Short mmCIF file of C-alpha atoms and ligand atoms in Angstrom, two decimals:
data_model
loop_
_atom_site.label_atom_id
_atom_site.label_comp_id
_atom_site.label_asym_id
_atom_site.label_seq_id
_atom_site.Cartn_x
_atom_site.Cartn_y
_atom_site.Cartn_z
CA MET A 12 0.50 -0.23 0.06
CA VAL A 13 1.23 3.80 -1.05
CA LYS A 14 0.96 5.37 2.33
CA LYS A 15 -0.31 9.32 2.10
CA ARG A 16 2.44 11.36 3.30
CA VAL A 17 1.13 13.44 6.42
CA ALA A 18 1.94 16.35 8.69
CA VAL A 19 0.48 17.62 11.47
CA LEU A 20 0.58 20.48 12.66
CA ILE A 21 0.86 21.87 16.29
CA SER A 22 0.90 24.78 19.22
CA GLY A 23 0.62 23.21 22.79
CA ARG A 24 0.23 19.36 24.29
CA GLY A 25 -0.26 17.58 20.30
CA SER A 26 -2.78 14.58 22.27
CA ASN A 27 -4.42 14.45 18.95
CA MET A 28 -1.02 14.56 17.34
CA GLU A 29 -0.26 11.55 19.56
CA ALA A 30 -3.45 9.68 18.08
CA LEU A 31 -3.28 10.12 13.74
CA VAL A 32 0.86 9.06 14.43
CA ALA A 33 -1.43 5.79 16.73
CA ALA A 34 -3.41 4.51 14.48
CA ALA A 35 -0.61 5.05 11.04
CA ALA A 36 1.20 2.62 12.81
CA SER A 37 -0.64 0.26 11.31
CA ASP A 38 0.06 -1.50 8.24
CA LEU A 39 -3.44 -1.81 7.21
CA TYR A 40 -3.51 2.11 7.33
CA PRO A 41 -3.40 4.05 4.11
CA ALA A 42 -1.54 7.33 6.04
CA GLN A 43 2.64 8.27 7.42
CA ILE A 44 2.76 10.92 9.61
CA VAL A 45 6.27 11.74 7.82
CA VAL A 46 6.91 15.29 10.77
CA VAL A 47 5.04 16.91 12.83
CA ILE A 48 5.47 20.33 13.06
CA ALA A 49 4.52 22.84 15.88
CA ASN A 50 4.51 26.92 15.35
CA ARG A 51 6.23 26.93 19.80
CA PRO A 52 9.63 25.35 19.74
CA ASP A 53 7.86 25.31 23.48
CA ALA A 54 4.46 22.71 22.19
CA PRO A 55 5.37 20.28 24.73
CA GLY A 56 3.57 17.53 21.86
CA LEU A 57 6.83 18.14 20.44
CA ALA A 58 8.84 15.81 22.57
CA ARG A 59 6.38 13.44 22.72
CA ALA A 60 6.48 13.05 19.31
CA ALA A 61 9.77 12.79 19.11
CA ALA A 62 9.48 9.86 21.52
CA ALA A 63 7.52 7.45 19.06
CA GLY A 64 9.84 7.91 16.46
CA VAL A 65 8.66 10.07 14.46
CA PRO A 66 10.58 13.59 13.08
CA THR A 67 9.97 16.80 13.80
CA GLY A 68 10.12 20.13 13.07
CA VAL A 69 10.36 23.68 14.87
CA ILE A 70 8.58 27.17 12.34
CA ASP A 71 9.07 29.50 15.43
CA HIS A 72 5.90 32.63 14.47
CA GLN A 73 7.96 34.29 16.77
CA GLY A 74 10.61 34.76 14.66
CA PHE A 75 9.34 36.04 11.86
CA GLY A 76 7.61 39.59 14.19
CA MET A 77 4.65 40.53 12.31
CA ASP A 78 5.21 39.34 8.75
CA ARG A 79 2.27 36.57 8.89
CA GLU A 80 3.31 35.38 5.39
CA ALA A 81 7.54 35.16 5.60
CA PHE A 82 5.99 32.34 8.48
CA GLU A 83 3.90 30.33 6.48
CA ARG A 84 6.48 30.59 3.11
CA ALA A 85 8.63 29.00 5.17
CA LEU A 86 5.62 26.29 6.48
CA GLU A 87 5.11 25.35 2.96
CA ALA A 88 9.06 24.73 1.99
CA ASP A 89 9.04 23.02 4.86
CA LEU A 90 6.53 20.96 3.67
CA GLU A 91 7.50 20.95 0.00
CA SER A 92 10.78 19.85 0.96
CA ARG A 93 9.66 16.31 2.56
CA GLY A 94 6.64 14.72 0.57
CA VAL A 95 3.63 16.04 2.42
CA GLU A 96 0.28 15.55 0.72
CA LEU A 97 -1.97 16.67 3.52
CA ILE A 98 -1.81 18.41 6.30
CA CYS A 99 -3.99 17.48 9.99
CA LEU A 100 -4.26 20.59 12.21
CA ALA A 101 -4.82 19.53 15.33
CA GLY A 102 -4.17 22.28 18.34
CA PHE A 103 -2.38 24.70 15.51
CA MET A 104 -3.22 28.44 17.15
CA ARG A 105 -2.21 30.54 14.02
CA LEU A 106 -4.73 31.16 11.27
CA LEU A 107 -3.64 30.70 7.94
CA SER A 108 -4.04 33.20 4.85
CA PRO A 109 -6.05 32.16 2.33
CA TRP A 110 -3.23 32.23 -0.71
CA LEU A 111 -1.72 29.35 2.04
CA VAL A 112 -5.59 27.61 2.75
CA ASP A 113 -6.13 27.73 -1.50
CA ARG A 114 -3.40 25.35 -2.08
CA TRP A 115 -4.68 22.77 0.40
CA GLN A 116 -7.87 22.68 -0.41
CA GLY A 117 -9.23 19.50 0.30
CA ARG A 118 -6.04 18.43 1.30
CA MET A 119 -6.13 19.41 5.15
CA LEU A 120 -8.63 19.33 7.84
CA ASN A 121 -8.88 20.80 10.92
CA ILE A 122 -10.05 19.30 14.51
CA HIS A 123 -12.64 21.56 16.30
CA PRO A 124 -13.80 21.07 20.66
CA ALA A 125 -17.08 21.32 19.39
CA LEU A 126 -20.63 20.28 16.94
CA LEU A 127 -19.85 23.19 13.93
CA PRO A 128 -21.02 25.02 13.35
CA ALA A 129 -22.17 25.81 16.48
CA PHE A 130 -19.26 26.85 19.29
CA LYS A 131 -16.56 28.72 16.35
CA GLY A 132 -14.36 29.76 17.44
CA LEU A 133 -12.15 29.70 21.53
CA ASN A 134 -13.89 28.29 25.05
CA THR A 135 -16.22 25.74 23.40
CA HIS A 136 -16.67 23.99 26.72
CA ALA A 137 -17.62 26.20 28.73
CA ARG A 138 -19.65 28.52 26.06
CA ALA A 139 -21.41 25.66 25.34
CA LEU A 140 -21.97 24.51 29.43
CA ALA A 141 -23.15 28.70 29.46
CA ALA A 142 -25.11 27.90 26.40
CA GLY A 143 -27.49 25.40 29.02
CA VAL A 144 -26.45 23.33 25.14
CA LYS A 145 -27.39 19.02 25.84
CA ILE A 146 -25.21 17.16 23.46
CA HIS A 147 -22.12 18.27 22.78
CA GLY A 148 -18.30 16.49 21.27
CA ALA A 149 -16.36 17.66 18.43
CA THR A 150 -16.13 17.59 14.39
CA VAL A 151 -13.32 17.04 12.10
CA HIS A 152 -13.47 19.62 8.91
CA PHE A 153 -11.46 20.83 6.18
CA VAL A 154 -9.67 23.98 6.51
CA VAL A 155 -11.64 27.42 4.32
CA ALA A 156 -10.71 30.40 4.67
CA GLU A 157 -13.28 31.05 6.80
CA THR A 158 -11.92 29.93 10.42
CA ASP A 159 -14.27 26.45 11.58
CA SER A 160 -16.46 26.38 8.64
CA GLY A 161 -15.01 24.14 6.26
CA PRO A 162 -16.50 20.78 5.21
CA ILE A 163 -17.48 19.03 7.95
CA LEU A 164 -16.23 15.46 7.21
CA ALA A 165 -17.24 13.63 11.02
CA GLN A 166 -18.34 14.31 13.85
CA ALA A 167 -18.75 13.17 18.00
CA GLY A 168 -21.73 13.84 20.14
CA LEU A 169 -22.67 12.98 24.03
CA ALA A 170 -23.98 13.68 25.94
CA VAL A 171 -23.79 16.71 27.92
CA ASN A 172 -24.04 16.19 31.99
CA ALA A 173 -25.07 18.43 35.11
CA HIS A 174 -22.55 17.57 36.91
CA ASP A 175 -20.00 18.63 34.02
CA THR A 176 -17.94 21.60 34.47
CA ALA A 177 -15.20 22.47 31.53
CA GLN A 178 -12.89 20.74 32.36
CA THR A 179 -14.98 16.80 32.41
CA LEU A 180 -16.32 19.07 29.07
CA ALA A 181 -12.89 19.11 27.91
CA ALA A 182 -11.97 15.75 28.43
CA ARG A 183 -14.74 13.50 27.47
CA VAL A 184 -14.68 15.44 23.97
CA ARG A 185 -10.81 15.09 23.90
CA ARG A 186 -11.62 10.79 24.31
CA LEU A 187 -13.71 11.35 21.60
CA GLU A 188 -11.38 13.77 19.26
CA HIS A 189 -8.93 10.53 19.50
CA ARG A 190 -11.56 8.19 17.26
CA ILE A 191 -12.69 10.63 15.65
CA TYR A 192 -9.53 11.65 13.74
CA PRO A 193 -8.12 9.55 12.78
CA LEU A 194 -11.19 8.11 11.21
CA ALA A 195 -11.34 10.98 9.83
CA LEU A 196 -7.50 10.93 7.95
CA LYS A 197 -8.58 7.86 7.10
CA LEU A 198 -10.98 8.43 4.76
CA LEU A 199 -9.18 11.44 3.34
CA ALA A 200 -6.45 9.55 2.62
CA GLU A 201 -8.35 5.87 1.65
CA GLY A 202 -10.27 9.05 -1.46
CA ARG A 203 -13.46 8.14 -0.11
CA VAL A 204 -14.08 11.87 -0.02
CA ARG A 205 -15.31 13.94 -1.75
CA ILE A 206 -16.69 17.29 -1.32
CA ASN A 207 -20.37 18.00 -3.86
CA ASP A 208 -21.53 21.55 -2.64
CA GLY A 209 -19.66 23.17 0.95
CA ARG A 210 -20.51 19.20 1.90
CA CYS A 211 -18.54 15.97 2.63
CA VAL A 212 -19.70 12.77 -0.01
CA ILE A 213 -18.15 9.68 1.45
CA ALA A 214 -17.36 6.67 -0.40
CA GLY A 215 -18.50 3.05 1.31
CA LEU A 216 -18.95 4.21 4.50
CA ASN A 217 -19.34 1.00 6.56
CA GLU A 218 -21.11 -0.27 9.75
CA VAL A 219 -18.58 1.41 12.21
CA GLU A 220 -17.57 3.91 9.80
CA ASP A 221 -20.87 5.60 10.55
CA VAL A 222 -21.65 4.74 13.65
CA LEU A 223 -18.11 7.03 14.95
CA ILE A 224 -18.58 9.65 11.83
CA SER A 225 -22.01 9.87 13.41
CA PRO A 226 -22.97 8.61 16.11
CA GLY A 227 -26.85 6.58 16.93
CA PRO A 228 -29.12 7.50 19.14
CA GLY A 229 -27.38 6.39 22.48
CA GLY A 230 -23.88 8.78 21.58
CA TRP A 231 -20.89 7.51 23.06
CA SER A 232 -20.49 6.42 26.57
CA THR A 233 -17.36 8.34 27.71
C1 GRF B 323 -8.21 19.93 21.40
O1 GRF B 323 -9.52 20.26 21.69
C2 GRF B 323 -8.57 20.47 19.34
O2 GRF B 323 -9.83 20.12 19.15
C3 GRF B 323 -8.52 21.93 19.93
O3 GRF B 323 -7.62 21.78 20.03
C4 GRF B 323 -6.67 20.96 21.69
C5 GRF B 323 -5.74 20.92 21.10
O4 GRF B 323 -5.34 19.24 22.21
N1 GRF B 323 -8.27 21.98 18.60
P1 GRF B 323 -4.11 18.48 21.29
O5 GRF B 323 -3.20 19.02 21.91
O6 GRF B 323 -4.04 17.36 20.06
O7 GRF B 323 -4.51 17.69 23.01
#
């Protein structure tokens, strides 16, 4: 099997990156993580990636001052030099300019800790609690120029408990993230995802994949 070459971009802890790396360790997985790149030299995920034997890179945005484009050109050059075919943003806290997003259109995924299109942006768990929603979750979507707005590839939901705090909710949602992100990347790497009029159409879903993408009435126990 020819595996797709994937870069994971992080800014922090990197637990989603670890989930992707773990999934990609299987011979049967259709993608390999060829590099983990952080925009912060102190991102804890870098050490985790190195411990898992994955090459790492740092492109420190602060080294470019206010020049966003120079940072992005350096990032793009790095990705190209490694023959990267797909990008997974995993807690990457830099907005990317339209030229870069356009270049990777249909080939760059992000994971967001809410059921989009609800709760775009930051502090999603506290906002979900404040809004009193009864179902919350996470979304894997394609990256487009507008933040947290691209075609939705996979979602996972859970019931909000009366005693949930932003912290407990974050931890429970994160466990779902670690399941749907590897699945979403697998579907993309297998060439089974088509974008039609801003919506993802997925070819040949099997029962397990289907339940993971759109959890049934009972949701998942987390
Ligand atoms: C996750 O909650 C993800 O949804 C959001 O940033 C967080 C990253 O966590 N985009 P981690 O670094 O993967 O642990």
